[in-house]
Amino acid sequence: MAAERDMLRLDGQVAVVTGASSGIGAGAAEALAEAGAAVLVNYHSDRDGAEKTLKAVREAGSRGFVMKGDVASEADVIALFDAAEKELGPVDIVFSNAGIQKDAAFTDMTLDDWNTVISLNLTGGFLCSREAVRRFRKKGRREEISRSLGKIVFNSSVHEVIPWAGHANYAAAKGGISLLMQTLAQEVAHEGIRVNSVAPGAIATAINEEERRKGEKEMLKLIPYGRIGDPLDVGRAVAWLASDAADYVVGHSLFADGGMRLYPGFIGNG
Ligand code: NAD
């Protein structure tokens, strides 16, 4: 019975995490495993990183499997879900996380910079969530492990709402994820599928290594809570969104940002 279960646990469930060889994807794989889910650890090029994530999943007491794949490729995304089902079982949770930055001043941004970021950060999210919904429908509901038929969590960003000069491709993709998430949530909620996003602020990962090296002090001025986040800060928010503890949370962006979107420039009277 659902009422007797610990609503935060994900025991018996299978999660697919894209871009899980480093950073937030690795943190989320670990947090999902801590909560009891088996995890398909997707990577693009860093096999060693993916193996490290798999080790963390196992140390957390869960099963896992490593699978290479480009989330901007339809065939690779389908193969990813096939592998998850074959190796771990029917998929209950998808964390669509993979994403990159290719920054440039607007007039210096090449079409390739634009297309690469949009196809991974936005179209990749479309491909993964579409496949997730198709698979959820096939597997059917398993009330004994979750109240919902399936859970999708996108990795968005504070830049789904905060404009970001010099990063037009990235901000456009994250703004797109926001309405993709809400539209999909609206479309499939009646089937028992919950779709949400986590929207991180500044998290210490490879994506912003250079910015942190050059200007961590400046970055901290943008974070009222006074620290840069770590991957597990976001990973645990993902595990919560995927759990029955969040069963009535539908179409929501959960900001895990230390308050970054709260107009920190206004602290001290603006
Ligand atoms: P990261 O560079 O550590 O992780 C990016 C991951 O995406 C890597 O594991 C990489 O291998 C994978 N990847 C790249 N291309 C891929 C492809 N074609 N197919 C599959 N995987 C691919 O950086 P991160 O910060 O952990 O980034 C993860 C997500 O978090 C991104 O969507 C990013 O936009 C988002 N995010 C990060 C921050 C932050 O401050 N770090 C803030 C907000 C949002």
Coordinates of C-alpha atoms and ligand atoms in Angstrom, one line a residue:
M1 CA 0.0 0.0 0.0
A2 CA 1.3 3.4 -1.0
A3 CA 0.5 4.9 2.5
E4 CA 2.9 2.4 4.2
R5 CA 5.8 3.2 1.9
D6 CA 8.5 5.8 2.6
M7 CA 7.4 8.3 0.0
L8 CA 11.0 9.5 -0.5
R9 CA 12.2 6.0 -1.5
L10 CA 12.6 4.9 -5.1
D11 CA 13.1 1.2 -4.5
G12 CA 12.3 -1.1 -7.4
Q13 CA 12.3 1.8 -9.9
V14 CA 14.6 2.3 -12.9
A15 CA 16.0 5.7 -13.8
V16 CA 17.7 6.9 -17.0
V17 CA 20.2 9.8 -16.4
T18 CA 21.7 11.4 -19.5
G19 CA 25.1 13.0 -19.4
A20 CA 25.9 11.2 -16.2
S21 CA 29.7 10.9 -16.6
S22 CA 30.3 14.1 -14.7
G23 CA 28.8 17.0 -12.8
I24 CA 25.1 17.3 -12.1
G25 CA 24.2 14.1 -14.0
A26 CA 26.7 12.1 -11.8
G27 CA 25.3 13.7 -8.7
A28 CA 21.8 12.9 -9.7
A29 CA 22.7 9.3 -10.5
E30 CA 24.2 9.0 -7.0
A31 CA 21.2 10.6 -5.3
L32 CA 18.7 8.4 -7.2
A33 CA 20.7 5.3 -6.3
E34 CA 20.8 6.5 -2.6
A35 CA 17.0 6.6 -2.8
G36 CA 16.9 3.0 -4.1
A37 CA 16.6 3.4 -7.9
A38 CA 18.6 1.4 -10.4
V39 CA 20.4 3.8 -12.8
L40 CA 21.2 3.7 -16.5
V41 CA 24.3 6.0 -16.6
N42 CA 24.5 7.6 -20.1
Y43 CA 27.7 9.2 -21.3
H44 CA 28.8 10.7 -24.5
S45 CA 32.6 10.5 -24.6
D46 CA 33.9 10.1 -21.1
R47 CA 33.7 6.3 -20.4
D48 CA 36.0 6.6 -17.3
G49 CA 33.7 9.2 -15.8
A50 CA 30.7 7.0 -16.4
E51 CA 32.4 4.1 -14.7
K52 CA 33.1 6.3 -11.7
T53 CA 29.4 7.2 -11.6
L54 CA 28.5 3.6 -11.8
K55 CA 30.8 2.8 -8.9
A56 CA 29.0 5.5 -6.8
V57 CA 25.6 4.0 -7.8
R58 CA 26.8 0.6 -6.6
E59 CA 28.3 2.0 -3.4
A60 CA 24.9 3.5 -2.7
G61 CA 23.5 0.0 -2.8
S62 CA 21.8 0.1 -6.2
R63 CA 22.2 -1.6 -9.6
G64 CA 23.5 0.3 -12.6
F65 CA 24.6 0.1 -16.2
V66 CA 26.7 2.3 -18.4
M67 CA 25.7 3.2 -21.9
K68 CA 27.2 5.4 -24.5
G69 CA 24.9 7.6 -26.6
D70 CA 24.4 11.1 -28.1
V71 CA 21.1 12.5 -26.8
A72 CA 20.8 14.7 -29.9
S73 CA 20.5 11.5 -32.0
E74 CA 17.1 9.8 -32.2
A75 CA 18.6 6.4 -32.8
D76 CA 20.9 6.7 -29.8
V77 CA 18.1 7.8 -27.5
I78 CA 16.0 4.8 -28.5
A79 CA 19.0 2.5 -28.0
L80 CA 19.5 4.0 -24.5
F81 CA 16.0 3.1 -23.4
D82 CA 16.3 -0.4 -25.0
A83 CA 19.5 -0.9 -23.0
A84 CA 17.9 0.3 -19.8
E85 CA 14.9 -2.0 -20.2
K86 CA 17.1 -5.0 -21.1
E87 CA 19.7 -4.5 -18.4
L88 CA 17.6 -3.0 -15.5
G89 CA 13.9 -3.3 -16.3
P90 CA 11.1 -1.0 -17.3
V91 CA 11.9 2.7 -17.0
D92 CA 10.1 4.8 -14.3
I93 CA 12.2 7.9 -14.1
V94 CA 14.1 10.0 -16.7
F95 CA 16.4 12.8 -15.8
S96 CA 17.1 14.7 -19.1
N97 CA 20.3 16.4 -18.0
A98 CA 22.9 16.4 -20.8
G99 CA 23.8 19.9 -21.9
I100 CA 26.7 22.1 -23.0
Q101 CA 27.6 25.8 -23.4
K102 CA 29.2 27.4 -26.5
D103 CA 29.4 31.0 -25.6
A104 CA 30.0 34.0 -27.8
A105 CA 29.0 37.6 -28.2
F106 CA 25.8 37.6 -30.2
T107 CA 27.3 38.8 -33.5
D108 CA 30.2 36.4 -33.2
M109 CA 28.0 33.4 -32.5
T110 CA 28.3 31.0 -35.4
L111 CA 25.4 29.0 -36.8
D112 CA 27.3 25.9 -35.6
D113 CA 27.5 27.3 -32.0
W114 CA 23.8 28.0 -32.1
N115 CA 22.7 24.6 -33.7
T116 CA 25.0 22.5 -31.5
V117 CA 23.6 23.9 -28.2
I118 CA 20.0 23.9 -29.4
S119 CA 20.2 20.3 -30.7
L120 CA 21.7 19.0 -27.5
N121 CA 20.1 21.2 -24.8
L122 CA 16.6 21.5 -26.3
T123 CA 16.1 18.8 -29.0
G124 CA 17.9 16.3 -26.8
G125 CA 15.3 17.0 -24.1
F126 CA 12.5 16.5 -26.6
L127 CA 13.9 13.2 -27.8
C128 CA 14.4 11.8 -24.3
S129 CA 11.1 12.9 -23.0
R130 CA 9.2 11.7 -26.0
E131 CA 10.8 8.2 -25.7
A132 CA 10.1 8.2 -22.0
V133 CA 6.4 8.8 -22.5
R134 CA 6.2 6.1 -25.1
R135 CA 7.9 3.6 -22.8
F136 CA 5.8 4.6 -19.7
R137 CA 2.6 3.9 -21.6
K138 CA 3.9 0.4 -22.6
K139 CA 5.0 -0.6 -19.2
G140 CA 1.8 0.4 -17.4
R141 CA 1.4 1.6 -13.8
R142 CA 3.0 -0.3 -10.9
E143 CA 1.2 1.1 -7.8
E144 CA 3.3 -1.0 -5.5
I145 CA 6.4 1.1 -6.3
S146 CA 5.0 4.5 -7.4
R147 CA 1.7 6.4 -7.6
S148 CA 2.6 7.7 -11.0
L149 CA 3.0 6.0 -14.3
G150 CA 6.3 7.7 -14.8
K151 CA 8.4 10.8 -13.9
I152 CA 10.4 13.1 -16.2
V153 CA 12.7 15.7 -14.8
F154 CA 14.4 18.1 -17.2
N155 CA 17.6 19.9 -16.2
S156 CA 16.9 23.5 -16.9
S157 CA 18.7 26.5 -15.4
V158 CA 18.1 29.8 -13.7
H159 CA 18.6 31.0 -17.3
E160 CA 15.1 29.7 -18.2
V161 CA 14.1 33.1 -16.6
I162 CA 17.2 35.2 -16.3
P163 CA 18.5 36.6 -19.6
W164 CA 22.3 35.9 -20.1
A165 CA 24.3 38.2 -22.4
G166 CA 26.9 36.3 -24.3
H167 CA 25.0 33.0 -24.0
A168 CA 22.0 33.6 -26.4
N169 CA 22.0 29.9 -27.6
Y170 CA 22.1 28.5 -24.0
A171 CA 19.4 30.9 -22.6
A172 CA 17.1 30.2 -25.7
A173 CA 17.5 26.5 -25.1
K174 CA 16.7 26.7 -21.4
G175 CA 13.7 29.1 -22.1
G176 CA 12.5 26.5 -24.6
I177 CA 12.9 23.7 -22.0
S178 CA 10.7 25.7 -19.6
L179 CA 7.7 25.7 -22.0
L180 CA 8.5 22.2 -23.4
M181 CA 8.3 21.0 -19.7
Q182 CA 5.1 22.8 -19.0
T183 CA 3.4 21.8 -22.2
L184 CA 4.3 18.2 -21.9
A185 CA 3.2 18.2 -18.2
Q186 CA -0.2 19.6 -19.3
E187 CA -0.5 17.0 -22.1
V188 CA 0.3 13.8 -20.2
A189 CA -0.7 14.5 -16.5
H190 CA -4.0 12.8 -17.0
E191 CA -2.2 9.6 -17.8
G192 CA -0.4 9.8 -14.4
I193 CA 2.9 11.0 -15.9
R194 CA 4.5 13.8 -13.9
V195 CA 6.8 16.2 -15.7
N196 CA 8.9 18.8 -13.9
S197 CA 12.3 20.6 -14.1
V198 CA 15.1 21.3 -11.8
A199 CA 16.6 24.8 -12.4
P200 CA 20.1 25.0 -11.0
G201 CA 22.0 28.2 -10.3
A202 CA 25.8 28.1 -10.1
I203 CA 26.9 24.5 -9.5
A204 CA 30.6 23.5 -9.3
T205 CA 31.0 21.4 -12.5
A206 CA 33.2 21.3 -15.6
I207 CA 30.7 23.5 -17.5
N208 CA 31.8 26.6 -15.5
E209 CA 35.3 25.6 -14.3
E210 CA 36.9 28.6 -16.1
E211 CA 34.4 31.2 -14.9
R212 CA 34.9 29.9 -11.3
R213 CA 38.7 30.0 -11.6
K214 CA 38.6 33.6 -13.0
G215 CA 35.9 35.1 -10.9
E216 CA 34.5 33.0 -8.0
K217 CA 34.1 36.1 -5.9
E218 CA 32.0 37.9 -8.5
M219 CA 29.9 34.7 -8.9
L220 CA 29.3 34.6 -5.1
K221 CA 27.9 38.2 -5.2
L222 CA 25.0 36.7 -7.3
I223 CA 24.2 34.0 -4.7
P224 CA 22.4 35.3 -1.6
Y225 CA 22.9 31.9 0.2
G226 CA 26.7 32.5 0.0
R227 CA 28.0 29.4 -1.6
I228 CA 28.4 27.7 -5.0
G229 CA 26.3 24.6 -5.2
D230 CA 27.5 21.0 -5.7
P231 CA 26.1 18.3 -7.9
L232 CA 24.4 16.5 -5.0
D233 CA 22.5 19.7 -4.1
V234 CA 20.8 19.3 -7.4
G235 CA 20.8 15.5 -7.5
R236 CA 18.8 15.3 -4.2
A237 CA 16.2 17.8 -5.6
V238 CA 15.9 15.5 -8.7
A239 CA 15.4 12.5 -6.4
W240 CA 12.7 14.3 -4.5
L241 CA 10.9 15.4 -7.7
A242 CA 10.9 11.8 -8.9
S243 CA 9.6 10.5 -5.6
D244 CA 6.0 10.0 -4.4
A245 CA 6.7 12.7 -1.8
A246 CA 6.3 15.1 -4.8
D247 CA 3.3 13.3 -6.2
Y248 CA 1.2 16.4 -6.5
V249 CA 4.0 18.5 -8.1
V250 CA 3.3 18.8 -11.8
G251 CA 4.7 21.2 -14.4
H252 CA 7.0 22.9 -11.9
S253 CA 10.5 24.3 -12.1
L254 CA 12.3 23.7 -8.8
F255 CA 15.1 26.3 -8.5
A256 CA 18.1 24.9 -6.7
D257 CA 20.1 28.1 -6.9
G258 CA 20.9 29.5 -3.4
G259 CA 18.5 32.3 -4.2
M260 CA 20.3 33.4 -7.5
R261 CA 17.0 34.4 -9.2
L262 CA 16.0 36.7 -6.4
Y263 CA 17.6 39.9 -7.9
P264 CA 20.6 39.9 -5.5
G265 CA 21.5 43.3 -6.9
F266 CA 18.7 44.7 -4.7
I267 CA 20.3 43.5 -1.5
G268 CA 21.2 46.6 0.5
N269 CA 18.4 48.7 -1.1
G270 CA 19.5 48.1 -4.7
Ligands
NAD1 P1 29.1 18.8 -17.2 O1 29.9 19.4 -18.3 O2 29.8 18.2 -16.1 O3 28.0 17.8 -17.7 C1 27.5 17.8 -19.0 C2 27.3 16.4 -19.4 O4 26.6 16.3 -20.6 C3 28.6 15.6 -19.5 O5 28.5 14.4 -18.7 C4 28.7 15.4 -21.0 O6 29.4 14.2 -21.2 C5 27.3 15.3 -21.3 N1 27.1 15.4 -22.8 C6 27.7 16.4 -23.6 N2 27.2 16.2 -24.9 C7 26.4 15.1 -24.8 C8 25.7 14.4 -25.8 N3 25.7 14.8 -27.1 N4 24.9 13.3 -25.4 C9 24.9 12.9 -24.1 N5 25.6 13.5 -23.2 C10 26.3 14.6 -23.5 O7 28.3 20.1 -16.7 P2 27.0 20.2 -15.7 O8 27.0 21.5 -15.1 O9 26.9 19.0 -14.9 O10 25.8 20.2 -16.8 C11 24.7 19.3 -16.8 C12 23.5 20.1 -17.1 O11 23.3 21.0 -16.0 C13 23.4 20.9 -18.4 O12 22.2 20.7 -19.0 C14 23.6 22.3 -17.9 O13 23.0 23.3 -18.8 C15 22.8 22.3 -16.6 N6 23.1 23.4 -15.6 C16 24.4 23.5 -15.0 C17 24.6 24.5 -14.2 C18 26.0 24.7 -13.5 O14 26.2 25.7 -12.9 N7 26.9 23.8 -13.5 C19 23.6 25.4 -13.9 C20 22.4 25.3 -14.5 C21 22.1 24.2 -15.4

